[in-house]
Short mmCIF file of C-alpha atoms and ligand atoms in Angstrom, two decimals:
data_model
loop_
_atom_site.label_atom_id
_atom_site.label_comp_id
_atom_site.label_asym_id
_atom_site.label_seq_id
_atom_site.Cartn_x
_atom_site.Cartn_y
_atom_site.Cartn_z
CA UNK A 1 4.56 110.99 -79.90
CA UNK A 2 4.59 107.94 -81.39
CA UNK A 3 7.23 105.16 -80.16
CA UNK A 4 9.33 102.99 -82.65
CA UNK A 5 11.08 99.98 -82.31
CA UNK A 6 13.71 99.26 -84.44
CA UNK A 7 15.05 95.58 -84.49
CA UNK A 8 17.94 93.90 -85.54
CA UNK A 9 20.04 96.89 -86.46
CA UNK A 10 23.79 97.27 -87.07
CA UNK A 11 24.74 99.92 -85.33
CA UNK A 12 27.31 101.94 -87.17
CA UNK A 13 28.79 98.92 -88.45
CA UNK A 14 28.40 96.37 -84.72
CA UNK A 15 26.51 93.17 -84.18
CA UNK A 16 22.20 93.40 -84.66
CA UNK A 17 20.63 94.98 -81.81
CA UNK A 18 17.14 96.65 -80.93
CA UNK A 19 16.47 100.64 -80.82
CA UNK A 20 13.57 102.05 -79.28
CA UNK A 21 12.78 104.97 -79.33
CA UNK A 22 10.29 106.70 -77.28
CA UNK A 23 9.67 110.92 -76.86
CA UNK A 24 12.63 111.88 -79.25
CA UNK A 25 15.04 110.44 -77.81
CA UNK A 26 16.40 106.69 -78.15
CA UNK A 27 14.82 105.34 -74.68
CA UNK A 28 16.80 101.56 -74.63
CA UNK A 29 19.45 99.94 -76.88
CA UNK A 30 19.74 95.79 -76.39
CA UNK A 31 18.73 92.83 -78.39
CA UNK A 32 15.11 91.56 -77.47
CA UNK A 33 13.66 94.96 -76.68
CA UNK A 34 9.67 94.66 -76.38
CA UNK A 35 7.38 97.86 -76.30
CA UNK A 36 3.69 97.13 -77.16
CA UNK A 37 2.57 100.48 -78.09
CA UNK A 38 5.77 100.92 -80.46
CA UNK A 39 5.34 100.90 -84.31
CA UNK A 40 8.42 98.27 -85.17
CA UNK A 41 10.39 98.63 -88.24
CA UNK A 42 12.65 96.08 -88.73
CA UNK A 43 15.49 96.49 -89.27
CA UNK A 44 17.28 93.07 -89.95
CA UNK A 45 20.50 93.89 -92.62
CA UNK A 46 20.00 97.41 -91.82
CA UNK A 47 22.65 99.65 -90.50
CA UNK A 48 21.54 102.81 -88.42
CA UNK A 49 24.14 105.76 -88.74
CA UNK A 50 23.98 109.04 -86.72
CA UNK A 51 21.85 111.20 -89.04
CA UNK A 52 23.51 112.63 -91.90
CA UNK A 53 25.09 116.68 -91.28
CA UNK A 54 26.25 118.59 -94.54
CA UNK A 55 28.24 121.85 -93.84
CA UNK A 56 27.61 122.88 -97.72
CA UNK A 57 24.00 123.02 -98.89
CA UNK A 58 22.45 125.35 -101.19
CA UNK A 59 19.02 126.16 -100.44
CA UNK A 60 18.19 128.57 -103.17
CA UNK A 61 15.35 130.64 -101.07
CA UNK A 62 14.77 133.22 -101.09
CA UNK A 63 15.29 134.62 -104.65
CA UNK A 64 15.64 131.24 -106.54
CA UNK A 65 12.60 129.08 -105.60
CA UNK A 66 12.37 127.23 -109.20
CA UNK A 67 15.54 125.68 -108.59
CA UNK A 68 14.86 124.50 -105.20
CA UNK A 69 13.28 125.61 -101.86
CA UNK A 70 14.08 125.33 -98.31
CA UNK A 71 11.12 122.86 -97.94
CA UNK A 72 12.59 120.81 -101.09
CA UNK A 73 16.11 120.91 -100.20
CA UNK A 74 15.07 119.62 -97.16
CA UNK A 75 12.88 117.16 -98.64
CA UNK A 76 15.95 115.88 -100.51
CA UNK A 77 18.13 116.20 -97.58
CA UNK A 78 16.31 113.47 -95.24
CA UNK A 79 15.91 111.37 -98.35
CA UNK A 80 19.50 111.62 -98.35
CA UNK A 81 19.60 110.29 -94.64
CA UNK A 82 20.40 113.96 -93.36
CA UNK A 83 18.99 115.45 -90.19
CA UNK A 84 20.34 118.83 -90.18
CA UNK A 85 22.12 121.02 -93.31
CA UNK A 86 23.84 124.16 -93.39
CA UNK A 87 22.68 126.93 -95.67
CA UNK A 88 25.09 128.57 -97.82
CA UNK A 89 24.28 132.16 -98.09
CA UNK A 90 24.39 133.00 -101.73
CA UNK A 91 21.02 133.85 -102.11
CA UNK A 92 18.63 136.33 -103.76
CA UNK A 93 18.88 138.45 -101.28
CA UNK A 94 21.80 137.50 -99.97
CA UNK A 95 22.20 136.48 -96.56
CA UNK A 96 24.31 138.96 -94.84
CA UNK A 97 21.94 140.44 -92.39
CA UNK A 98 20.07 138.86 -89.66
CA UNK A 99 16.51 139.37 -91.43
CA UNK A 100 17.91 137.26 -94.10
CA UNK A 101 18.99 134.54 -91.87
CA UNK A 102 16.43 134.35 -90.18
CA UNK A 103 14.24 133.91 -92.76
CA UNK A 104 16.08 131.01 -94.28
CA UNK A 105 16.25 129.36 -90.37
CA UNK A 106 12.28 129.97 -89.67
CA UNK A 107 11.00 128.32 -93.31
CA UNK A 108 14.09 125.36 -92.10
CA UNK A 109 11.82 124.85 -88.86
CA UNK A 110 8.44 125.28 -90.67
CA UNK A 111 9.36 122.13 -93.11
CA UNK A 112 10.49 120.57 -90.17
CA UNK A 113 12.18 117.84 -92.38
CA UNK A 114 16.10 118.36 -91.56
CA UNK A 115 17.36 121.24 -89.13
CA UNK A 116 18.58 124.05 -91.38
CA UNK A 117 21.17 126.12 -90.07
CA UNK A 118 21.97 129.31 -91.86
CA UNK A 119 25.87 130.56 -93.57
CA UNK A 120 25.73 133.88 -93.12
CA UNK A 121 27.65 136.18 -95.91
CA UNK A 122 31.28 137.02 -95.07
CA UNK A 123 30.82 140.56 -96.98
CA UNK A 124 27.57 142.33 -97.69
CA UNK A 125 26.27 141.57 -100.77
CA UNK A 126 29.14 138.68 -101.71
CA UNK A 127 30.89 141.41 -103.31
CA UNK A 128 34.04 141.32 -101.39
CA UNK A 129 34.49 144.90 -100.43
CA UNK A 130 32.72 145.13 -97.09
CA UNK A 131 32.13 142.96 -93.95
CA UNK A 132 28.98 142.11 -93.56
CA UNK A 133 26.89 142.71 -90.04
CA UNK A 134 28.89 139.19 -89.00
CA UNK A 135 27.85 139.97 -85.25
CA UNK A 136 24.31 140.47 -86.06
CA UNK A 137 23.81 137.71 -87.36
CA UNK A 138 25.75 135.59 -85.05
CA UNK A 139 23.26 137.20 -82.10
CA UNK A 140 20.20 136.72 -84.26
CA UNK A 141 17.43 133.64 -83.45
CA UNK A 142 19.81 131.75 -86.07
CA UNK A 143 22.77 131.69 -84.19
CA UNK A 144 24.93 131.75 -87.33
CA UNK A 145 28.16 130.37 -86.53
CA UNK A 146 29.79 130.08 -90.15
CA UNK A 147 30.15 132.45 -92.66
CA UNK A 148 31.05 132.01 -95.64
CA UNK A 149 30.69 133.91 -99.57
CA UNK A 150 30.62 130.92 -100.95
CA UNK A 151 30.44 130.87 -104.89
CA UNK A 152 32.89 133.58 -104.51
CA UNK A 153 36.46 133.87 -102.59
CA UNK A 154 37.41 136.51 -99.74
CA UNK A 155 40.01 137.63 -102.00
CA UNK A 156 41.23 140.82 -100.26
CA UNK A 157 43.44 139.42 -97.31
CA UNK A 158 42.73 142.65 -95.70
CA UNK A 159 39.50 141.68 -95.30
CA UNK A 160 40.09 137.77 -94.64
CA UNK A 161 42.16 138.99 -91.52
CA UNK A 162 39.67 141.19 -90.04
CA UNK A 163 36.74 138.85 -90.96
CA UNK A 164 39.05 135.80 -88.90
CA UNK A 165 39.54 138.56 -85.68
CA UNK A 166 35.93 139.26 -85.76
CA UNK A 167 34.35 135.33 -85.60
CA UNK A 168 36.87 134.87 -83.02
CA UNK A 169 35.17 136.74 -80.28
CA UNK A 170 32.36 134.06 -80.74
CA UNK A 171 34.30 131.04 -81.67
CA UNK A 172 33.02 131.47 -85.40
CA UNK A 173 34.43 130.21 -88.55
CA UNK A 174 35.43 131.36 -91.94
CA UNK A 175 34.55 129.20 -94.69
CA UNK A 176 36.59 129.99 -97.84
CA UNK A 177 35.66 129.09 -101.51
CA UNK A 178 39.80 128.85 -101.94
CA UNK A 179 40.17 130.39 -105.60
CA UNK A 180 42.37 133.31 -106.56
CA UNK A 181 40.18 134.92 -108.99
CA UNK A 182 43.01 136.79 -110.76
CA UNK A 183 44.21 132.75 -111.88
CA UNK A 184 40.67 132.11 -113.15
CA UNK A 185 39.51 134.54 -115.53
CA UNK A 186 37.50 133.47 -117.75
CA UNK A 187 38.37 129.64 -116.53
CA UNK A 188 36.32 126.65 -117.69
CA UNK A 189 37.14 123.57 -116.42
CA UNK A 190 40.60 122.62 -114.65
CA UNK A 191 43.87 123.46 -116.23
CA UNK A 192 45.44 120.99 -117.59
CA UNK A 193 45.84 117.72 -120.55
CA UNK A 194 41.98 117.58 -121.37
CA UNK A 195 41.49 121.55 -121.46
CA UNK A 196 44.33 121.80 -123.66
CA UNK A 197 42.50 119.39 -125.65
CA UNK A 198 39.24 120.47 -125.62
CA UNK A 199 41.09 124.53 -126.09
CA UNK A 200 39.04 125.59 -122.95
CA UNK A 201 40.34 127.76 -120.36
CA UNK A 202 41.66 126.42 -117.25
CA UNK A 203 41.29 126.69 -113.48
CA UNK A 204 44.96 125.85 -112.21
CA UNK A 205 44.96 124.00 -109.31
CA UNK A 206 47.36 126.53 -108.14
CA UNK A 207 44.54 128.92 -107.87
CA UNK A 208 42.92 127.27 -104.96
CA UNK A 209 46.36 126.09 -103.22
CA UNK A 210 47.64 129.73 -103.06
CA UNK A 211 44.62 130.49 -101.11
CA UNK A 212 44.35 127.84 -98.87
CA UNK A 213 48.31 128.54 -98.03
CA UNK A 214 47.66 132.68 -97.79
CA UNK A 215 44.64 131.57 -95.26
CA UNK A 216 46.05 129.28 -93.02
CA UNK A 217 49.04 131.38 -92.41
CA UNK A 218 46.19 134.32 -91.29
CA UNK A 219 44.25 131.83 -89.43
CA UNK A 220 47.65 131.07 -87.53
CA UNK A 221 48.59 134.60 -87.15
CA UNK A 222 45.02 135.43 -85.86
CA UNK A 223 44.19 132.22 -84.02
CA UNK A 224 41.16 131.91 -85.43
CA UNK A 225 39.29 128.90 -87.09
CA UNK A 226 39.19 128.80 -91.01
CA UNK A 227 36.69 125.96 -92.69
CA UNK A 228 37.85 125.37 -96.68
CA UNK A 229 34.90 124.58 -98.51
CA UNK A 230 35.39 121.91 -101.34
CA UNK A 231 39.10 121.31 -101.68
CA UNK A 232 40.21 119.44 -104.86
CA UNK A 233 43.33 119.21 -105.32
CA UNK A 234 46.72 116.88 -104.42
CA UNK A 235 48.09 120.26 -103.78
CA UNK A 236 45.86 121.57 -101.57
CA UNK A 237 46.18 118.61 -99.47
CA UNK A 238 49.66 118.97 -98.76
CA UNK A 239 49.26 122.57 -97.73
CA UNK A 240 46.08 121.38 -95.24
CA UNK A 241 48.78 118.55 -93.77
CA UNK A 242 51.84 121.06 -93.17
CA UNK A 243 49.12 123.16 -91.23
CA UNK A 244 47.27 120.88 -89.35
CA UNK A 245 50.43 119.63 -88.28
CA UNK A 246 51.34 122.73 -87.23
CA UNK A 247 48.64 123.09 -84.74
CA UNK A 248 46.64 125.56 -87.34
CA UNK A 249 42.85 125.22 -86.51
CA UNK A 250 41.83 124.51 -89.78
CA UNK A 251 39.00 121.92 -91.31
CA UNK A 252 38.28 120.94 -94.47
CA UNK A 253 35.92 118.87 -96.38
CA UNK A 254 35.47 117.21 -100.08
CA UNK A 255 32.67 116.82 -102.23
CA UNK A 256 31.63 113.67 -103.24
CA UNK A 257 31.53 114.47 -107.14
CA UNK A 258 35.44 115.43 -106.44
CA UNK A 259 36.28 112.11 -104.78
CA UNK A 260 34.78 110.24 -108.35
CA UNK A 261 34.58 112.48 -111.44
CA UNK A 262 37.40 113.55 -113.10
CA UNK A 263 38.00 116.02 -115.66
CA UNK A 264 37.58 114.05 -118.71
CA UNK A 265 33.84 114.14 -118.53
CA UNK A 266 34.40 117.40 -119.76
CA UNK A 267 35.09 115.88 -123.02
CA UNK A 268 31.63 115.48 -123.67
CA UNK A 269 30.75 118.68 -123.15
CA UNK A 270 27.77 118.17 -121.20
CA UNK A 271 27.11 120.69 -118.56
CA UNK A 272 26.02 118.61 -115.94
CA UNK A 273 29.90 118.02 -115.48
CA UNK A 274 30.79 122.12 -114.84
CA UNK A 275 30.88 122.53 -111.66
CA UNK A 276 33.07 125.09 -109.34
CA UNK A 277 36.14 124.22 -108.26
CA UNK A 278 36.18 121.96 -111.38
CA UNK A 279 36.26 118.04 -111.81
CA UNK A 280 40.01 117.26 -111.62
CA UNK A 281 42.61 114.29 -112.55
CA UNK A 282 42.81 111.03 -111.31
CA UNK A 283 45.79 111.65 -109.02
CA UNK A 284 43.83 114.63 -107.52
CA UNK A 285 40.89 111.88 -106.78
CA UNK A 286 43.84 109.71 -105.25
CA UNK A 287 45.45 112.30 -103.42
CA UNK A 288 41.12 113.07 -101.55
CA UNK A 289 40.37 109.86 -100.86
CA UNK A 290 43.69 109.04 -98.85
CA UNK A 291 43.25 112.76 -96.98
CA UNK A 292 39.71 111.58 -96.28
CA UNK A 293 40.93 108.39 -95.03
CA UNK A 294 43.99 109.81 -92.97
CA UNK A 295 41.69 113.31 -90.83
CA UNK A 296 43.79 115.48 -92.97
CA UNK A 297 40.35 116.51 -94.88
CA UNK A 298 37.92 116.42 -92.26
CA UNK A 299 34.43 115.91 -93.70
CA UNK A 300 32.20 114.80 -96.80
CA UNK A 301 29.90 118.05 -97.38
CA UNK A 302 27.78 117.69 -100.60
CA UNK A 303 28.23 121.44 -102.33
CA UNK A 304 24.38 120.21 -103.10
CA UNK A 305 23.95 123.13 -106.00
CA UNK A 306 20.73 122.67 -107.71
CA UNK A 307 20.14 124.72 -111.37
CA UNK A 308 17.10 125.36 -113.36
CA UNK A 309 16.96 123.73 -116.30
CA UNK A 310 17.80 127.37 -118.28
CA UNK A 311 20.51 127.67 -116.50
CA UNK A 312 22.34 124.46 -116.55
CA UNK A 313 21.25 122.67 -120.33
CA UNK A 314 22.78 125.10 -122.73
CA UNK A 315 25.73 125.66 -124.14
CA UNK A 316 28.67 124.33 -121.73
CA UNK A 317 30.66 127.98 -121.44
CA UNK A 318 27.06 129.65 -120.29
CA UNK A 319 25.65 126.86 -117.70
CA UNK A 320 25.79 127.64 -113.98
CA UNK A 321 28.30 125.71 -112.10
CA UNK A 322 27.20 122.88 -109.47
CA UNK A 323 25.61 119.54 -109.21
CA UNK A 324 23.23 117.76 -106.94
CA UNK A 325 24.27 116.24 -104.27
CA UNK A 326 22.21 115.80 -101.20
CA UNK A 327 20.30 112.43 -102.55
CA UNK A 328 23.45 110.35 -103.39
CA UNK A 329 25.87 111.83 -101.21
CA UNK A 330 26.00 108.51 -99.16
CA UNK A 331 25.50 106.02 -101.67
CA UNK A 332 29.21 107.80 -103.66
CA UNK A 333 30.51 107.80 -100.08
CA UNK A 334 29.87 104.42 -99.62
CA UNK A 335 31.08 103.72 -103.68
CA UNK A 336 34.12 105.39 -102.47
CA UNK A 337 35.21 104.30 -99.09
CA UNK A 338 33.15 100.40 -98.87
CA UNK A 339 31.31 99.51 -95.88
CA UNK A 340 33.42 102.01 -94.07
CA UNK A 341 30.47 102.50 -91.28
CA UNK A 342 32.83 104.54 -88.59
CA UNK A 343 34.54 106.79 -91.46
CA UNK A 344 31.67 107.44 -93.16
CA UNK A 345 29.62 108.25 -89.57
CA UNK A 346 32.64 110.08 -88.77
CA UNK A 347 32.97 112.15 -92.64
CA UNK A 348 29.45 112.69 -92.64
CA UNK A 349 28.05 113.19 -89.22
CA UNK A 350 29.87 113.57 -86.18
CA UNK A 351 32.21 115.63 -87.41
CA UNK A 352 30.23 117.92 -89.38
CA UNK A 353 28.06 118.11 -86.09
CA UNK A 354 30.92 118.99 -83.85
CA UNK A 355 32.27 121.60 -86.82
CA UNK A 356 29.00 123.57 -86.83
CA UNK A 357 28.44 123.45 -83.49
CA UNK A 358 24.82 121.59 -83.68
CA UNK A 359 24.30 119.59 -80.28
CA UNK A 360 22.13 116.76 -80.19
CA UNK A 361 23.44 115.89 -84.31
CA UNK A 362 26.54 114.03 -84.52
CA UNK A 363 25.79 111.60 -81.52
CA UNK A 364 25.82 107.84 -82.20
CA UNK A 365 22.23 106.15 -80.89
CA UNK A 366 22.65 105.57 -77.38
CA UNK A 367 20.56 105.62 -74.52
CA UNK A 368 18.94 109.34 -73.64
CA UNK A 369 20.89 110.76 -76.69
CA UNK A 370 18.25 112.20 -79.47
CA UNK A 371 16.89 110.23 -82.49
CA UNK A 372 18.39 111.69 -84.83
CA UNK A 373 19.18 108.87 -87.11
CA UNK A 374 19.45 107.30 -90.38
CA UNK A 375 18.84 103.49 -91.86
CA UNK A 376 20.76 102.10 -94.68
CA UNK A 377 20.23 99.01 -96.71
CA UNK A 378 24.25 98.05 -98.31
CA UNK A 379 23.04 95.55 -100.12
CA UNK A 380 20.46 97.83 -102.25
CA UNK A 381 21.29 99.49 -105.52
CA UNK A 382 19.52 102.55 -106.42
CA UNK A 383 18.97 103.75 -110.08
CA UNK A 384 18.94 107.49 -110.25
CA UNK A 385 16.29 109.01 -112.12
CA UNK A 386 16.51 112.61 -112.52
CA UNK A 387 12.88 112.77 -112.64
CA UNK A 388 12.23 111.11 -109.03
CA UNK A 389 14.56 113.46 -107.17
CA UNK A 390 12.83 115.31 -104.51
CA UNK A 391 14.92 118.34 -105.58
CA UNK A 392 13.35 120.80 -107.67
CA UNK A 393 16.30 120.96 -109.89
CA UNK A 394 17.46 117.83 -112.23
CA UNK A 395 21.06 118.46 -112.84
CA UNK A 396 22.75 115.52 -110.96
CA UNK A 397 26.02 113.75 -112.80
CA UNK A 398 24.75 110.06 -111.36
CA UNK A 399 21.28 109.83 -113.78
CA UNK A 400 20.52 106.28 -114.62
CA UNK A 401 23.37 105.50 -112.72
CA UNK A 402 23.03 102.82 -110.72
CA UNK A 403 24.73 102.88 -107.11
CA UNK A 404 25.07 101.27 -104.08
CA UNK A 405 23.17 101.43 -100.78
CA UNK A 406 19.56 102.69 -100.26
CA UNK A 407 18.28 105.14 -97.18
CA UNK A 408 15.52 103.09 -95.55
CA UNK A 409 14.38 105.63 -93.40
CA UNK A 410 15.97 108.94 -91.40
CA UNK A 411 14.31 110.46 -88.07
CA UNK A 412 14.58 113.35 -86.45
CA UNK A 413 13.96 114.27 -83.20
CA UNK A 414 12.40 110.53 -83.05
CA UNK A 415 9.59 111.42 -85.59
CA UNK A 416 10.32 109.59 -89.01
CA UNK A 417 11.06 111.96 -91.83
CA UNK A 418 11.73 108.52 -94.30
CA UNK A 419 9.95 105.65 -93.65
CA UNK A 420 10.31 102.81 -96.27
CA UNK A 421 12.70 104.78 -98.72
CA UNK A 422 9.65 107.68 -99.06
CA UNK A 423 9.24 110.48 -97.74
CA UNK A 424 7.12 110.92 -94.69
CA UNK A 425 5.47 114.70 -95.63
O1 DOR B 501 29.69 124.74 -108.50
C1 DOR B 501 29.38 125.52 -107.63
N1 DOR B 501 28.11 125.95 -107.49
N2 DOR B 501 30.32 125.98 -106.80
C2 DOR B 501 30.09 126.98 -105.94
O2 DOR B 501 30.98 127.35 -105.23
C3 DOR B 501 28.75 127.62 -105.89
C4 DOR B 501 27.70 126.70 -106.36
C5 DOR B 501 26.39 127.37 -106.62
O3 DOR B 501 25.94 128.20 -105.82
O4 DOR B 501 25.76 127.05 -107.65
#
């Protein structure tokens, strides 16, 4: 294995020092590290974060492989300054049995890019009526931890209750997509001034607060652990603080597109902007960023959703919902927060880590802890071309946007997966 020497690196924010690393792990952390035989990258107005985690990735494989693959989602991910993603399950098949999730976990350590660690399906086939074979896939070679239908809520409580008694057993987790589907018939963007406007029907924020409230009160009851995937709105906040407070072991995260778009982009009809739960108001944005900044939402997770092109540039009421996410994720956060270096290692990594249960992501570089890291340039800009994505897919909201912060180069397990803003493989 080849060593590398990184010098004069911030460390999550702290005065220059030296990395080496050496074997996969990080061997010695100081300034005026020498190592003849180690390839030095330097590193001077760099800083070196724990490597990226997302808890909300769509992979697409199997059963969508035009939009992206696990190889190119992974591709994207590291180029994104992730080292490991979680799999959302809404694939073609889906994955709620262990062949499935294995399947998704074995091409994750083929393309050796990022670790991938599979969602499994909540109910069998998404479709809400039926658990799916939770502890089978839980015992599988993937180890799935979360599950999640993702794309589509748990609706039945009945269900939600017995799903949160059965995880327990193994310390698993939930992971709701919070929206009542009897408030969203039909729904196009969120409910409110600009859908009135535009005469499309809304998605009341009210839909996804009624959730989260009916699911923390059966996480309480069963004492189980409940994740809410993408939360949106001011509302939905304030139902997350009451609980937390409370003691409920609950998490949550936020998109970055939620933390910076709002729903007027809607008004120019481009779907790019549709995305599920929808863009929302400015006080919504408000209302994420100081829940981000406070613990009361827990983590950044990208909801990276990649379309093809047939299925995303037509007519607005027919395109897919979701946006890229996994190649700008850091560059909004960092748009969003500043040179935040702890938050952001805390939004992005650590705590993801520690959610999913992934040891050895998560960890800050420190002597004998794995390299699993990621270099940032702040004082880069980036210009997003659609065409230059390593995603398969093209349907990212930031094109020809230009935006701060550039990933300089990612490693896992010590071996570069970046080097120079490219990708390695
Ligand atoms: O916009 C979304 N797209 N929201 C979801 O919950 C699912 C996702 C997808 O799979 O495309």
């Amino acid at each position: 294995m080849t060593a590398y020497l990184i010098t004069s690196v911030s460390v999550v924010g702290a005065a220059p020092t030296d990395l080496l690393i050496r074997d996969g792990v990080i061997a010695e952390v100081g300034p005026g590290l020498t190592a003849p035989d180690a390839t030095v990258v330097d590193g001077t107005g760099l800083v070196a974060l724990p490597g990226l985690v997302d808890l909300h990735t769509h992979l697409r494989e199997p059963g969508r492989e035009d939009a992206e693959t696990v190889e190119s989602g992974s591709r994207a991910a590291a180029l994104g300054g992730y080292t490991a993603v979680c799999a959302m399950a809404n694939t073609s098949p889906v994955a709620d049995t262990a062949g499935v999730v294995e399947q998704v976990w074995r091409l994750g350590r083929e393309a050796a890019l990022v670790d991938v660690q599979p969602i499994g399906a909540v109910t069998v086939g998404l479709a809400g009526e039926r658990l799916a074979e939770l502890g089978a896939m839980a015992d599988s070679a993937a180890r799935v931890r979360i599950f999640s239908d993702d794309g589509h809520c748990v609706a039945d409580p009945k269900l939600m209750r017995r799903a949160l008694e059965y995880v327990k057993a193994f310390d698993g987790i939930i992971a709701q997509h919070a929206e009542e589907p009897r408030l969203t018939e039909g729904a196009q963007m969120h409910e409110g001034e600009v859908s009135t406007r535009l005469g499309l029907i809304g998605w009341p924020a009210v839909a996804e607060e009624a959730i989260i409230a009916r699911d923390v009160l059966l996480a309480e009851h069963v004492g189980s652990r409940l994740h809410v995937c993408h939360v949106s709105t001011a509302g939905s906040v304030e139902v997350l603080r009451q609980a937390k407070a409370r003691g409920v072991r609950v998490t949550a995260e936020v998109t970055p597109h939620h933390l910076l778009l709002t729903d007027e982009r809607a008004e120019t009809y481009d779907p790019v902007y549709k995305v599920n739960p929808p863009l929302r108001t400015a006080a919504d944005i408000a209302a994420l960023r100081a829940a981000l900044a406070d613990g009361v939402i827990d983590v950044i997770a990208t909801d990276h959703a990649p379309h093809a092109v047939e299925d995303k540039e037509c007519e607005w009421a027919y395109a897919r919902p979701g946006m890229l996410g996994l190649e700008t994720a850091l560059s909004i956060a960092l748009d969003v927060l500043g040179p935040e270096w702890d938050l952001i290692a805390e939004r992005m990594s650590r705590t993801p880590a520690r959610i999913a249960g992934l040891t050895g992501h998560g960890v800050d570089p420190a002597p004998g802890v794995p390299a699993n890291l990621t270099l940032i340039d702040p004082a880069a800009h980036c210009t997003i071309e659609p065409a230059e994505l390593a995603s398969r897919s093209r349907n990212t909201p930031y094109a020809r946007m230009t935006l701060p912060g550039r990933i300089v180069a990612t490693f896992l397990r010590g071996e570069p997966t970046v080097l120079d803003g490219k990708a390695v493989k």
